[in-house]
mmCIF file of C-alpha atoms in Angstrom:
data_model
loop_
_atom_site.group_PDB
_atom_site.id
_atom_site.type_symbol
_atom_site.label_atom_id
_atom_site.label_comp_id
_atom_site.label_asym_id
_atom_site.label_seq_id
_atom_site.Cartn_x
_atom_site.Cartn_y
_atom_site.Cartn_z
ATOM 1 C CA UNK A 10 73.281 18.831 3.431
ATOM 2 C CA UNK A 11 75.413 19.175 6.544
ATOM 3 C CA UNK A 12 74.102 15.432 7.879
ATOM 4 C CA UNK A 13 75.294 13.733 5.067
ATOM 5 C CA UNK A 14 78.828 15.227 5.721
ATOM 6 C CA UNK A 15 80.391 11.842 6.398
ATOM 7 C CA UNK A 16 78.979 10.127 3.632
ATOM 8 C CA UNK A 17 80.429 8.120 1.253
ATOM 9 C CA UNK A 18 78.565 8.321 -2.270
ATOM 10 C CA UNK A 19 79.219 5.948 -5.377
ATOM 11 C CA UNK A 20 78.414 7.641 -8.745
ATOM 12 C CA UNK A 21 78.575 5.894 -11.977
ATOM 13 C CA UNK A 22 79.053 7.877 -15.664
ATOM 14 C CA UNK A 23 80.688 10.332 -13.254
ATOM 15 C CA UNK A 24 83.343 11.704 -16.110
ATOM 16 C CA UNK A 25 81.027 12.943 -18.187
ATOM 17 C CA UNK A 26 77.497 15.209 -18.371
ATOM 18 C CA UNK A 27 75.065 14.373 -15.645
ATOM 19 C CA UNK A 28 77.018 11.996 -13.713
ATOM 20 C CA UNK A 29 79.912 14.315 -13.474
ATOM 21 C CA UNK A 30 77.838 17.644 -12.019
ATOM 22 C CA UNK A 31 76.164 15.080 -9.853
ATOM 23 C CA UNK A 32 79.785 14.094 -8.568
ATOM 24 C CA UNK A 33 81.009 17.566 -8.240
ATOM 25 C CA UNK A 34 77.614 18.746 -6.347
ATOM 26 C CA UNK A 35 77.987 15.885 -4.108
ATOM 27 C CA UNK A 36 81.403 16.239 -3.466
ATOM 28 C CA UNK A 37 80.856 20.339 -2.547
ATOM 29 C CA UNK A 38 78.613 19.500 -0.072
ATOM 30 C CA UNK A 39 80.753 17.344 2.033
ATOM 31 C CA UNK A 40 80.320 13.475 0.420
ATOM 32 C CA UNK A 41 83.060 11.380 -0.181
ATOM 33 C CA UNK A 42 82.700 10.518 -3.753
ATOM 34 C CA UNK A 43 83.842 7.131 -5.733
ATOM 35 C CA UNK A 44 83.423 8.420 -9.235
ATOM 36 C CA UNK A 45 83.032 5.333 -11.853
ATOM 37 C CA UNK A 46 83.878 5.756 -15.886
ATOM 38 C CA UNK A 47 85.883 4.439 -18.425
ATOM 39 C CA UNK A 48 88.400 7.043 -18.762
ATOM 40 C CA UNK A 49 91.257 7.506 -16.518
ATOM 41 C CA UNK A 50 92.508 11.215 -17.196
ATOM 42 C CA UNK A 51 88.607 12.386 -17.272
ATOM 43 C CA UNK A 52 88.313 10.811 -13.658
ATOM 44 C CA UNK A 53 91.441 12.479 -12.505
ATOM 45 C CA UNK A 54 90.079 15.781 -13.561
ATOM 46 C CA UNK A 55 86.991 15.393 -11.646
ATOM 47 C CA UNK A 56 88.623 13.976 -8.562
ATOM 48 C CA UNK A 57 91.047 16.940 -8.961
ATOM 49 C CA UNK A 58 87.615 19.518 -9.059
ATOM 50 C CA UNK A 59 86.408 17.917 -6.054
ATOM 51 C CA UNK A 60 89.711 17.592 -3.822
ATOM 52 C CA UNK A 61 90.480 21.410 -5.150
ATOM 53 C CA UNK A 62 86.921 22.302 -3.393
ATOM 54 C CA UNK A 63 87.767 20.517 -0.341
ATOM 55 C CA UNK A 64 86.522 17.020 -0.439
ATOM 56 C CA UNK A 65 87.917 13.655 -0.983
ATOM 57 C CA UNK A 66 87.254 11.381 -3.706
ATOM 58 C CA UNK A 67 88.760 8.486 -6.075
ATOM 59 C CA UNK A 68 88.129 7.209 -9.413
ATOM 60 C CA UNK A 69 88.110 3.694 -10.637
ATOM 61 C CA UNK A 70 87.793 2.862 -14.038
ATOM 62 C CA UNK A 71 84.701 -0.051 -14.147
ATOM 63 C CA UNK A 72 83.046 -1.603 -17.239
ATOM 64 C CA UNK A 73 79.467 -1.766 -15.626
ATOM 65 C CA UNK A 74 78.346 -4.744 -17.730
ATOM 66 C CA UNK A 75 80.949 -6.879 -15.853
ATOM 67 C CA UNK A 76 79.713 -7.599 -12.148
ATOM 68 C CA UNK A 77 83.489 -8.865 -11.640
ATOM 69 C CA UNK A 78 84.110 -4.979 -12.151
ATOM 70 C CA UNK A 79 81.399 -3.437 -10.137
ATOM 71 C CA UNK A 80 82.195 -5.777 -7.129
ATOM 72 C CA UNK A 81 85.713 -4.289 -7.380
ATOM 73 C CA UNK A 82 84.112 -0.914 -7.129
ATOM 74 C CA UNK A 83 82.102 -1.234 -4.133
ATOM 75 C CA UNK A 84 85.125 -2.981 -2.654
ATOM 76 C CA UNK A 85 87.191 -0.002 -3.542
ATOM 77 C CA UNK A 86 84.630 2.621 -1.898
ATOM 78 C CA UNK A 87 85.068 0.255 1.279
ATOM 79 C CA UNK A 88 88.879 0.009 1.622
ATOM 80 C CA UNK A 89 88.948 3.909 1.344
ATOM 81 C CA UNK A 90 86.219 5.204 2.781
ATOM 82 C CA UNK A 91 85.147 2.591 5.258
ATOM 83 C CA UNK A 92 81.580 1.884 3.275
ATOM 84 C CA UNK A 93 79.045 3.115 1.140
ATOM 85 C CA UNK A 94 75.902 5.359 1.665
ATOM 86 C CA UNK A 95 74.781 6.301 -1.675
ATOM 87 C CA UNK A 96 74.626 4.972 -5.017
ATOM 88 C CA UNK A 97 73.852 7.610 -8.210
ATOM 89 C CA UNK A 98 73.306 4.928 -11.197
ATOM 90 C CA UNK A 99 73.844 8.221 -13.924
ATOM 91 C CA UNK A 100 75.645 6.004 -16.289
ATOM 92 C CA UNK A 101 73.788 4.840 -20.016
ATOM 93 C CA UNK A 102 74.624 3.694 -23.018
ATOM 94 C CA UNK A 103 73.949 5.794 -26.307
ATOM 95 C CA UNK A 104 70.495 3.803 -28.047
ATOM 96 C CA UNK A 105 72.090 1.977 -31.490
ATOM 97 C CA UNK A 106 68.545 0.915 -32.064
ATOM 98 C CA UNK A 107 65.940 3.583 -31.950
ATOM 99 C CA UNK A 108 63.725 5.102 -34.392
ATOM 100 C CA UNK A 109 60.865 4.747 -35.827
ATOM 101 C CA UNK A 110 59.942 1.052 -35.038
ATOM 102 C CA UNK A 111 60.169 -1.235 -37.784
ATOM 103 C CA UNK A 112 63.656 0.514 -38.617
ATOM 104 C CA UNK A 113 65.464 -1.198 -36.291
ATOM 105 C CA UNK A 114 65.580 -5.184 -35.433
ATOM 106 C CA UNK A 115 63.925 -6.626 -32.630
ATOM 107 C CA UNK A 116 66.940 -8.290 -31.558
ATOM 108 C CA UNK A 117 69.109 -5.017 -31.526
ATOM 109 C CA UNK A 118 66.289 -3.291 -29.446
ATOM 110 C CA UNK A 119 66.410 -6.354 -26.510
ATOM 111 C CA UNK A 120 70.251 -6.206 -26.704
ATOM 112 C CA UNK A 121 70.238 -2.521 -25.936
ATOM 113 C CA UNK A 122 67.787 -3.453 -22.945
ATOM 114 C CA UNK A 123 69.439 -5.970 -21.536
ATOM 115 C CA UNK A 124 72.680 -4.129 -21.582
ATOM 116 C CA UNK A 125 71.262 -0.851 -20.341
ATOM 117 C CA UNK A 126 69.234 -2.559 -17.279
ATOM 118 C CA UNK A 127 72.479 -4.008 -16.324
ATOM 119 C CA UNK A 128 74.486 -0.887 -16.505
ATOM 120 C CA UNK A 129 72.194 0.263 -13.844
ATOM 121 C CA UNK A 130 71.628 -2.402 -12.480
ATOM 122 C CA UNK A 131 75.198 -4.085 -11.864
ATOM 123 C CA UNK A 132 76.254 -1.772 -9.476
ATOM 124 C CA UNK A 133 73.684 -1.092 -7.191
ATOM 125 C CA UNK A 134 74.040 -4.954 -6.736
ATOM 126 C CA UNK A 135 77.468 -4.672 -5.667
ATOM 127 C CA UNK A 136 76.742 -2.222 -3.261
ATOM 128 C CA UNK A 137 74.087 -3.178 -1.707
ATOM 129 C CA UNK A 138 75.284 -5.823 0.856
ATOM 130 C CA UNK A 139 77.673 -2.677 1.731
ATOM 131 C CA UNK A 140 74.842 -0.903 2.275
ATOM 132 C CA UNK A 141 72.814 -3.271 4.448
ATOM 133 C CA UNK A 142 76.014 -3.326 6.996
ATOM 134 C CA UNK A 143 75.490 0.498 7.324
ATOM 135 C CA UNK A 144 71.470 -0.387 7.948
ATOM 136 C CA UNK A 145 70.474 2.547 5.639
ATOM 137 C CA UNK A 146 71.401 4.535 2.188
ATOM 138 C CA UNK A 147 70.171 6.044 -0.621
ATOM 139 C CA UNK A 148 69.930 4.624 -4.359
ATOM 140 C CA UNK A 149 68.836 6.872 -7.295
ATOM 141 C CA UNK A 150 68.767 6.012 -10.773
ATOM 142 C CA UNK A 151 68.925 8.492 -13.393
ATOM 143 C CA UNK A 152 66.944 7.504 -16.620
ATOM 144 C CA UNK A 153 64.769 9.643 -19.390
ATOM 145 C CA UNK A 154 61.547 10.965 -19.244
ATOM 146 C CA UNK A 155 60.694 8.393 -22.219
ATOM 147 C CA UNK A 156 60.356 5.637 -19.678
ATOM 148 C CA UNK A 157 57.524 8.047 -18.246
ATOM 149 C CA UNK A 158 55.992 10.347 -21.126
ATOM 150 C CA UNK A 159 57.131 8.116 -24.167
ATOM 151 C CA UNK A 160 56.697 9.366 -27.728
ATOM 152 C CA UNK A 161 57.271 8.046 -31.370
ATOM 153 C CA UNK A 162 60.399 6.654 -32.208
ATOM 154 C CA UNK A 163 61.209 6.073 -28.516
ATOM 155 C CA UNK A 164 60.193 2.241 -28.483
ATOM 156 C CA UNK A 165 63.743 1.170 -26.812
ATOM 157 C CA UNK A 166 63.637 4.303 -24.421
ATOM 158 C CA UNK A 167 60.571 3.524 -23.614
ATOM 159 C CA UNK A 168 61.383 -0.095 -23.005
ATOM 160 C CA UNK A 169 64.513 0.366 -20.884
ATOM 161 C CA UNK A 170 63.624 3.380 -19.233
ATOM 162 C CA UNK A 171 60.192 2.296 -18.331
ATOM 163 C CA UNK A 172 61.032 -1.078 -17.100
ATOM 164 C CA UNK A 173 63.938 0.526 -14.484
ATOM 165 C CA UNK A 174 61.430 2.737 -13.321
ATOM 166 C CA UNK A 175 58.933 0.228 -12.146
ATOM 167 C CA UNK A 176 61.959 -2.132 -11.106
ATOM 168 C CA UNK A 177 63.170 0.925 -9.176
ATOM 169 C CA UNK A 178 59.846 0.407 -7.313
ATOM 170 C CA UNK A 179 60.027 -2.719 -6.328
ATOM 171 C CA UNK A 180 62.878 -2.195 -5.009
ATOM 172 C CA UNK A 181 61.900 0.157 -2.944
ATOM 173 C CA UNK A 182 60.077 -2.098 -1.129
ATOM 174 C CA UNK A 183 62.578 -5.043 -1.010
ATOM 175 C CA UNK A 184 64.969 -2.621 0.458
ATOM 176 C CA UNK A 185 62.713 -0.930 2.955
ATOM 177 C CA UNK A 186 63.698 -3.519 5.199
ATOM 178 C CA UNK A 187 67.577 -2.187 6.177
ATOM 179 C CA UNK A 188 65.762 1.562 5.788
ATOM 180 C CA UNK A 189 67.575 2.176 2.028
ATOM 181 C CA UNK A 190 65.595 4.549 -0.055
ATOM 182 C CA UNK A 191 65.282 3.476 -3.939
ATOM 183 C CA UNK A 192 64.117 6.660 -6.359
ATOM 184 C CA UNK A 193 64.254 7.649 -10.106
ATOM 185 C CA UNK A 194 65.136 10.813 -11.512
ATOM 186 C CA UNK A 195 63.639 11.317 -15.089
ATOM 187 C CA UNK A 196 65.440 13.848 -17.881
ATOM 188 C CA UNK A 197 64.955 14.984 -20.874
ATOM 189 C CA UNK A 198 67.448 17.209 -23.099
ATOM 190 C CA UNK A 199 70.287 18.299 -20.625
ATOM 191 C CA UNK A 200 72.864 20.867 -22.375
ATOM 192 C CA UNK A 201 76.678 19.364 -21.651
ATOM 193 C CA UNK A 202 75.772 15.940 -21.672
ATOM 194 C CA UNK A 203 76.296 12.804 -24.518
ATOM 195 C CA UNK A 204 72.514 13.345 -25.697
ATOM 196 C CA UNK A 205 72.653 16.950 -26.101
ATOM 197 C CA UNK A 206 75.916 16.366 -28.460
ATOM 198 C CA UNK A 207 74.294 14.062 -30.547
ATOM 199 C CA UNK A 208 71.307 15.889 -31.073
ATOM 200 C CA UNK A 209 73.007 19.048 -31.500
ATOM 201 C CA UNK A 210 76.073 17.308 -33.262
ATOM 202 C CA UNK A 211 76.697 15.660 -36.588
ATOM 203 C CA UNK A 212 73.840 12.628 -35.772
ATOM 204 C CA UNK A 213 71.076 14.581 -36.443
ATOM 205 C CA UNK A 214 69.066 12.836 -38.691
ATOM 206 C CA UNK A 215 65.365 14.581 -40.103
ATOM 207 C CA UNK A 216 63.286 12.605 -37.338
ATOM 208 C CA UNK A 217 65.841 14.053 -34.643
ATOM 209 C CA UNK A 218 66.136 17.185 -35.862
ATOM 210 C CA UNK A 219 62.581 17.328 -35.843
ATOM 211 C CA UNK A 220 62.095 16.083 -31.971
ATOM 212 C CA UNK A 221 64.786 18.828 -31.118
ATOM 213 C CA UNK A 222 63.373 21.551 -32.192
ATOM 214 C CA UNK A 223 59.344 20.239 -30.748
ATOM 215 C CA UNK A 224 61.349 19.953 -27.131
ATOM 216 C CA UNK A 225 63.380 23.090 -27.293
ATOM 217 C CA UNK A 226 59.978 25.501 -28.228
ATOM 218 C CA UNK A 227 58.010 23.812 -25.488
ATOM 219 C CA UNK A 228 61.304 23.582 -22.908
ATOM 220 C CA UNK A 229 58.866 26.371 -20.472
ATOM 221 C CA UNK A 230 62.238 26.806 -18.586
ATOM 222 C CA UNK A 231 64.440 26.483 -21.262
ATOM 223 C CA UNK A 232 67.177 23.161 -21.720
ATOM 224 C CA UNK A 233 68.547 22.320 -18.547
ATOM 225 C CA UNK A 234 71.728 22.476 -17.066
ATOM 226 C CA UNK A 235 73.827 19.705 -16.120
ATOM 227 C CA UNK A 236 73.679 21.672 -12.549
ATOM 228 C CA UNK A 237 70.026 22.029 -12.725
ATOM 229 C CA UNK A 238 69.702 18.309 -12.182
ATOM 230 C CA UNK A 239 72.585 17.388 -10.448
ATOM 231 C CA UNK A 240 71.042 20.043 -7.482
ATOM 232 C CA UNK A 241 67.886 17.667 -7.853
ATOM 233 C CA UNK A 242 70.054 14.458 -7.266
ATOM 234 C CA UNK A 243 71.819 15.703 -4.220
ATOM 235 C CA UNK A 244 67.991 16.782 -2.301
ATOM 236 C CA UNK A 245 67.204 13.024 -2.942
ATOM 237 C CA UNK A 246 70.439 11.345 -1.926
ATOM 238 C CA UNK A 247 70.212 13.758 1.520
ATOM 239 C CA UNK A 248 68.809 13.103 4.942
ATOM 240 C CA UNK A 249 66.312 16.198 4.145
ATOM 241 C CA UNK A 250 64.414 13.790 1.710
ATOM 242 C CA UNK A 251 64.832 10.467 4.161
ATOM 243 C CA UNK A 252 61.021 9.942 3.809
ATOM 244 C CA UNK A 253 60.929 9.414 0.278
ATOM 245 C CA UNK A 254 61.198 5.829 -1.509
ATOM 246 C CA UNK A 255 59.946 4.198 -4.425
ATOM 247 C CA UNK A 256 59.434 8.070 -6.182
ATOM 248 C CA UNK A 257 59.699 9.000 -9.805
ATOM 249 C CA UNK A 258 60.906 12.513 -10.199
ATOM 250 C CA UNK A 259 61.217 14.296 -13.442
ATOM 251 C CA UNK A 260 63.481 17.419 -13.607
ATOM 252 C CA UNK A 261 62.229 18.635 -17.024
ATOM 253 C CA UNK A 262 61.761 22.105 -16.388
ATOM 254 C CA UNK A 263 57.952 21.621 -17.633
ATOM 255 C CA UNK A 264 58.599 19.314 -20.295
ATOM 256 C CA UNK A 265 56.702 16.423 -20.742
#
């Protein structure tokens, strides 16, 4: 990744699971990272990681439903690194209505949409008149297989996940204009992560319990790393992949 060594990358959810080894991979190969979360001394340990490796980052603490907040981000990846090159939209909210449907309200289900599409969404919106200046960049949102290869109890998943994949799309070709790339990076199960604790954790119910252990016998590779991914993220962000827009990749390891 040596051409992206003067890069400036924006990653959001970046104290935690996926976002963080995206961070940390981006940051070892020569990016300057803005890492984006909600908790100050988890930020400082990952801006410590990276500076300890030899790059340069910041955090700053951003709700992502508040544009107000993700204006002040962008803003803040200007002032110290002069602009931004890359957005990683990692960040997600944990599903309060999922399920089999008919369990859950309607309502709760289009909340969790609308607050999840702008988690996602909020930020690459901040950034992207940044971006234009530059006249190219690199946006990748990370989202679930579900929104690809949905199955039952996944109706909200499915919903959210799905939609940001085809909006991912179309802005692909909105942005095609100032030559910024827009692709999606499916998961499923990732060890070290939110989603692996509660499945693992004390919120298994029977219907969870029983789609962990269908994924983990048919997981060909096994359950992915956090690294495993976050090397998957970086070859998309890079100059090496500068021909690809508007793609849907899924790191599953054969899952799907």
């Amino acid at each position: 990744m040596e051409k992206n060594e003067t890069k400036v990358a924006v990653v959001t959810g970046a104290t935690r699971g996926l976002g963080r080894a995206i961070a940390l991979e981006l940051g070892q190969r020569g990016v300057s990272i803005v890492a984006s979360g909600r908790d100050p001394e988890a930020g400082r340990e990952v801006v410590e990681a990276i500076t300890a490796a030899g790059g340069e980052a910041i955090f700053v603490p951003t709700d992502l439903e508040n544009p107000t907040d993700t204006d002040a981000l962008a803003l803040a990846a200007v002032e110290r690194f002069g602009g931004i090159d890359i957005v990683v939209a990692s960040a997600g909210l944990h599903p309060a209505a999922q399920g089999f449907f008919g369990t859950f309200e309607v309502a709760e289900a289009g909340l969790q949409v609308s607050r999840t599409i702008q988690v996602k969404l909020n930020p690459v919106q901040s950034c992207l008149p940044h971006m234009t200046e530059r006249g190219s960049g690199s946006i990748l949102f990370v989202t679930s297989e579900g929104g690809r290869f949905p199955t039952s109890g996944q109706t909200t998943v499915a919903l959210h996940s799905g939609g940001l994949i085809h909006a991912a799309r179309v802005l692909a070709k909105e942005f095609s204009r100032h030559r910024i790339r827009v692709n999606t990076l499916c998961v499923t199960i990732v060890e070290d992560t939110p989603t692996w604790e509660r499945f693992s954790g004390g919120e298994m119910t029977e219907q969870r319990q029983k789609m962990f252990s269908k994924i983990t016998a048919k997981a060909p590779f096994g359950i992915a790393h956090p690294e495993d991914v976050a090397n998957v993220a970086a070859f998309l962000v890079s100059d090496e992949s500068g021909f690809v827009t508007g793609a849907t990749i899924s790191a599953t390891g054969g899952l799907g």
